[in-house]
Short mmCIF file of C-alpha atoms in Angstrom, two decimals:
data_model
loop_
_atom_site.label_atom_id
_atom_site.label_comp_id
_atom_site.label_asym_id
_atom_site.label_seq_id
_atom_site.Cartn_x
_atom_site.Cartn_y
_atom_site.Cartn_z
CA UNK X 136 213.07 -89.99 -114.32
CA UNK X 137 210.57 -87.38 -113.03
CA UNK X 138 208.08 -84.90 -113.53
CA UNK X 139 207.60 -81.79 -111.96
CA UNK X 140 204.39 -79.92 -112.93
CA UNK X 141 203.96 -76.11 -112.44
CA UNK X 142 206.27 -76.41 -109.61
CA UNK X 143 203.47 -77.62 -107.55
CA UNK X 144 203.79 -81.53 -107.55
CA UNK X 145 206.47 -84.16 -108.71
CA UNK X 146 206.15 -87.66 -109.46
CA UNK X 147 208.41 -90.28 -111.09
CA UNK X 148 207.94 -91.56 -115.06
CA UNK X 149 206.58 -94.84 -114.00
CA UNK X 150 203.72 -97.00 -115.31
CA UNK X 151 201.82 -96.81 -112.04
CA UNK X 152 201.63 -93.13 -112.75
CA UNK X 153 199.82 -93.87 -116.04
CA UNK X 154 196.15 -92.42 -115.74
CA UNK X 155 194.93 -92.45 -119.59
CA UNK X 156 196.07 -94.02 -122.97
CA UNK X 157 193.25 -93.53 -125.35
CA UNK X 158 194.99 -91.24 -127.78
CA UNK X 159 198.20 -90.72 -125.81
CA UNK X 160 200.00 -91.70 -122.74
CA UNK X 161 199.12 -89.36 -119.88
CA UNK X 162 200.93 -89.52 -116.52
CA UNK X 163 199.31 -87.93 -113.41
CA UNK X 164 199.03 -87.57 -109.51
CA UNK X 165 195.65 -86.39 -108.13
CA UNK X 166 194.48 -83.66 -109.79
CA UNK X 167 197.60 -83.00 -111.81
CA UNK X 168 198.04 -84.83 -115.32
CA UNK X 169 200.35 -83.95 -118.05
CA UNK X 170 199.65 -85.85 -121.41
CA UNK X 171 201.44 -86.70 -124.51
CA UNK X 172 204.60 -87.52 -123.15
CA UNK X 173 205.52 -90.87 -125.18
CA UNK X 174 207.60 -88.56 -127.66
CA UNK X 175 209.57 -86.91 -125.01
CA UNK X 176 210.12 -89.93 -122.99
CA UNK X 177 211.28 -91.85 -126.10
CA UNK X 178 213.79 -89.33 -126.81
CA UNK X 179 215.27 -89.03 -123.25
CA UNK X 180 215.46 -93.33 -123.27
CA UNK X 181 216.32 -93.45 -127.19
CA UNK X 182 219.43 -91.02 -126.59
CA UNK X 183 220.68 -93.11 -123.53
CA UNK X 184 219.70 -90.87 -121.04
CA UNK X 185 218.16 -92.61 -117.69
CA UNK X 186 218.01 -89.80 -114.81
CA UNK X 187 216.30 -86.51 -116.04
CA UNK X 188 214.06 -84.06 -113.92
CA UNK X 189 211.57 -83.04 -116.49
CA UNK X 190 209.81 -79.77 -115.74
CA UNK X 191 206.69 -78.64 -117.39
CA UNK X 192 204.11 -75.63 -117.16
CA UNK X 193 200.90 -76.87 -118.63
CA UNK X 194 198.77 -80.01 -119.47
CA UNK X 195 200.57 -81.09 -122.18
CA UNK X 196 204.10 -81.80 -123.62
CA UNK X 197 204.20 -79.76 -126.69
CA UNK X 198 203.66 -81.93 -130.29
CA UNK X 199 206.34 -80.33 -131.86
CA UNK X 200 206.46 -81.59 -135.45
CA UNK X 201 204.64 -84.94 -134.33
CA UNK X 202 208.25 -86.55 -133.90
CA UNK X 203 210.66 -86.73 -131.13
CA UNK X 204 213.50 -85.36 -133.55
CA UNK X 205 213.46 -81.62 -131.95
CA UNK X 206 213.75 -83.46 -128.44
CA UNK X 207 216.60 -85.76 -129.54
CA UNK X 208 218.33 -83.26 -131.14
CA UNK X 209 218.34 -80.97 -128.17
CA UNK X 210 219.75 -83.81 -125.95
CA UNK X 211 222.61 -84.27 -128.53
CA UNK X 212 223.41 -80.75 -128.49
CA UNK X 213 223.56 -80.46 -124.81
CA UNK X 214 225.35 -83.84 -124.26
CA UNK X 215 225.23 -86.61 -121.29
CA UNK X 216 226.90 -86.31 -118.05
CA UNK X 217 228.10 -89.48 -116.53
CA UNK X 218 227.10 -89.88 -113.15
CA UNK X 219 228.55 -91.81 -110.09
CA UNK X 220 225.60 -94.13 -109.53
CA UNK X 221 225.15 -97.31 -111.90
CA UNK X 222 222.59 -97.57 -114.38
CA UNK X 223 219.31 -99.46 -113.63
CA UNK X 224 218.97 -102.19 -116.51
CA UNK X 225 215.72 -104.06 -116.87
CA UNK X 226 216.88 -107.62 -117.66
CA UNK X 227 214.41 -110.40 -118.16
CA UNK X 228 215.39 -113.90 -117.38
CA UNK X 229 212.35 -115.25 -119.56
CA UNK X 230 210.17 -114.54 -122.29
CA UNK X 231 207.07 -112.61 -121.42
CA UNK X 232 203.75 -112.64 -123.52
CA UNK X 233 201.04 -110.15 -123.17
CA UNK X 234 198.12 -110.19 -125.46
CA UNK X 235 194.83 -107.73 -126.22
CA UNK X 236 192.62 -109.37 -128.68
CA UNK X 237 194.98 -109.30 -131.97
CA UNK X 238 197.70 -107.28 -130.30
CA UNK X 239 200.43 -108.99 -129.07
CA UNK X 240 203.82 -107.67 -127.13
CA UNK X 241 206.36 -110.21 -126.32
CA UNK X 242 209.54 -109.18 -123.99
CA UNK X 243 212.22 -111.89 -124.12
CA UNK X 244 216.05 -111.87 -122.90
CA UNK X 245 218.71 -109.90 -124.84
CA UNK X 246 222.13 -108.64 -124.60
CA UNK X 247 220.89 -105.38 -126.35
CA UNK X 248 217.87 -103.17 -126.50
CA UNK X 249 216.22 -104.52 -129.91
CA UNK X 250 212.53 -103.56 -131.05
CA UNK X 251 211.03 -105.95 -133.77
CA UNK X 252 207.44 -103.59 -135.09
CA UNK X 253 204.70 -105.19 -137.20
CA UNK X 254 201.70 -102.84 -138.01
CA UNK X 255 198.95 -104.06 -140.16
CA UNK X 256 196.76 -101.14 -140.70
CA UNK X 257 193.97 -100.70 -143.55
CA UNK X 258 195.21 -99.36 -147.09
CA UNK X 259 196.88 -97.22 -148.02
CA UNK X 260 199.32 -97.98 -145.12
CA UNK X 261 199.16 -101.68 -144.90
CA UNK X 262 201.28 -104.15 -143.19
CA UNK X 263 204.97 -102.96 -142.47
CA UNK X 264 208.03 -104.56 -140.46
CA UNK X 265 210.92 -103.00 -138.89
CA UNK X 266 213.61 -104.55 -137.02
CA UNK X 267 216.19 -102.40 -134.99
CA UNK X 268 218.63 -102.11 -132.22
CA UNK X 269 218.06 -99.28 -130.35
CA UNK X 270 221.15 -97.18 -129.22
CA UNK X 271 221.74 -93.11 -129.38
CA UNK X 272 222.97 -93.08 -133.04
CA UNK X 273 220.37 -95.34 -134.31
CA UNK X 274 217.51 -93.76 -132.45
CA UNK X 275 218.52 -90.33 -133.69
CA UNK X 276 219.08 -91.09 -137.50
CA UNK X 277 216.02 -93.93 -137.91
CA UNK X 278 213.47 -93.57 -135.37
CA UNK X 279 213.32 -89.58 -133.87
CA UNK X 280 212.42 -88.13 -137.01
CA UNK X 281 209.15 -90.25 -137.79
CA UNK X 282 206.03 -88.19 -137.31
CA UNK X 283 202.62 -89.26 -135.66
CA UNK X 284 199.95 -90.42 -138.12
CA UNK X 285 196.27 -91.18 -139.05
CA UNK X 286 193.75 -91.36 -141.47
CA UNK X 287 192.02 -88.38 -143.25
CA UNK X 288 188.32 -89.48 -142.25
CA UNK X 289 189.76 -89.95 -138.39
CA UNK X 290 191.60 -86.43 -138.59
CA UNK X 291 188.20 -85.15 -139.88
CA UNK X 292 186.15 -86.87 -137.39
CA UNK X 293 188.41 -85.34 -134.36
CA UNK X 294 188.10 -81.75 -135.88
CA UNK X 295 184.30 -81.95 -135.72
CA UNK X 296 184.20 -82.81 -132.11
CA UNK X 297 186.46 -80.13 -131.41
CA UNK X 298 189.73 -81.94 -131.01
CA UNK X 299 192.62 -81.91 -133.11
CA UNK X 300 192.82 -78.17 -133.21
CA UNK X 301 196.52 -78.07 -133.74
CA UNK X 302 196.85 -81.04 -136.02
CA UNK X 303 198.16 -79.96 -139.49
CA UNK X 304 200.26 -81.54 -142.15
CA UNK X 305 203.58 -80.42 -140.37
CA UNK X 306 203.27 -82.24 -137.39
CA UNK X 307 201.61 -85.28 -138.46
CA UNK X 308 201.27 -87.86 -141.27
CA UNK X 309 197.59 -87.97 -142.77
CA UNK X 310 196.66 -90.90 -145.26
CA UNK X 311 193.63 -89.85 -147.79
CA UNK X 312 192.37 -92.73 -149.77
CA UNK X 313 195.30 -92.98 -152.30
CA UNK X 314 198.13 -92.22 -150.06
CA UNK X 315 199.78 -89.43 -147.71
CA UNK X 316 198.53 -86.13 -148.32
CA UNK X 317 202.24 -84.84 -147.93
CA UNK X 318 205.48 -86.64 -148.24
CA UNK X 319 206.96 -89.10 -145.83
CA UNK X 320 210.11 -88.77 -143.99
CA UNK X 321 210.71 -92.72 -144.78
CA UNK X 322 208.66 -95.47 -146.81
CA UNK X 323 207.66 -97.04 -143.71
CA UNK X 324 207.08 -93.92 -141.30
CA UNK X 325 204.02 -95.02 -139.25
CA UNK X 326 205.95 -98.34 -138.49
CA UNK X 327 208.71 -96.49 -137.49
CA UNK X 328 206.70 -94.05 -135.45
CA UNK X 329 205.14 -97.04 -133.57
CA UNK X 330 208.70 -98.06 -132.56
CA UNK X 331 209.12 -94.33 -131.32
CA UNK X 332 206.21 -94.31 -129.35
CA UNK X 333 207.17 -98.04 -127.94
CA UNK X 334 210.51 -96.80 -126.84
CA UNK X 335 208.50 -93.84 -124.90
CA UNK X 336 206.08 -96.19 -123.40
CA UNK X 337 209.06 -98.68 -122.39
CA UNK X 338 210.48 -95.73 -120.35
CA UNK X 339 208.00 -96.02 -117.93
CA UNK X 340 209.62 -99.42 -116.63
CA UNK X 341 212.20 -96.97 -114.81
CA UNK X 342 215.37 -98.92 -115.70
CA UNK X 343 216.91 -99.11 -119.25
CA UNK X 344 215.57 -102.26 -121.36
CA UNK X 345 218.08 -104.53 -121.97
CA UNK X 346 215.63 -106.90 -123.94
CA UNK X 347 214.47 -107.95 -126.89
CA UNK X 348 210.46 -106.51 -127.83
CA UNK X 349 208.51 -108.00 -130.21
CA UNK X 350 205.74 -106.03 -131.14
CA UNK X 351 202.53 -107.03 -133.44
CA UNK X 352 199.84 -104.23 -133.63
CA UNK X 353 200.37 -102.68 -130.35
CA UNK X 354 199.84 -99.28 -128.67
CA UNK X 355 199.73 -97.38 -125.84
CA UNK X 356 197.23 -99.54 -123.69
CA UNK X 357 199.17 -102.93 -124.18
CA UNK X 358 202.37 -101.11 -123.52
CA UNK X 359 201.52 -99.70 -120.35
CA UNK X 360 199.81 -102.78 -118.86
CA UNK X 361 202.87 -104.84 -119.95
CA UNK X 362 205.12 -102.50 -118.21
CA UNK X 363 202.93 -102.24 -115.12
CA UNK X 364 203.19 -106.24 -114.88
CA UNK X 365 206.73 -106.41 -115.21
CA UNK X 366 207.27 -103.69 -112.90
CA UNK X 367 205.68 -105.13 -109.63
CA UNK X 368 204.60 -102.66 -107.07
CA UNK X 369 207.30 -101.39 -104.85
CA UNK X 370 210.07 -101.60 -107.39
CA UNK X 371 211.61 -103.29 -110.26
CA UNK X 372 211.92 -106.72 -108.79
CA UNK X 373 213.24 -107.80 -112.64
CA UNK X 374 215.72 -105.08 -112.79
CA UNK X 375 219.44 -105.15 -112.02
CA UNK X 376 221.76 -102.32 -111.19
CA UNK X 377 225.15 -102.61 -113.60
CA UNK X 378 227.49 -100.10 -114.41
CA UNK X 379 226.84 -98.29 -117.87
#
């Protein structure tokens, strides 16, 4: 997968092109950057696409409704084209463990692409767990509709700094002291959205993940560090080309 920005520069969607992970995943080459790529890349990978040219006008992928549902629906509507080249798969032969404080990411051998996600936030979100095998059907139904989220005090602080100006209750789940300020799409929407983000960051492997990923309180920073280490410079040394 590759990004083409403003018809001026083109670069691959790979972890070595990540330039920022503070609140979203930003890719770039030189002075050219594109932010908030994780929801689009998540839909692309989750819906089974492994070869795409993404043309972008502007510095950021549109937030849409805060999920990847619009992107996933459009991919399903357009359909996929089977190409002659075999799919490149990332197939680890042993477990790998990555840590950042209390955040942990484990990548282990598996016959399928499976994610086990654990989140643990302050109330009213609390601890949540979701285990899911990622394929186009389960992704479209169980992962794609889940929106980005945050706490009311965090959103208010961002607005005071002149950020998050486009954020509304229509494109984010905002939790106040007593619970969400608008209805959830699923009871564990924060946990499912973290899976959505993780799928998007794993797309930066440059190969389809045939592995099990166990994520405990992880985020973009740890995801991208893990992907960079799993994908050595010069090529996907731990990947194999096999027919889809």
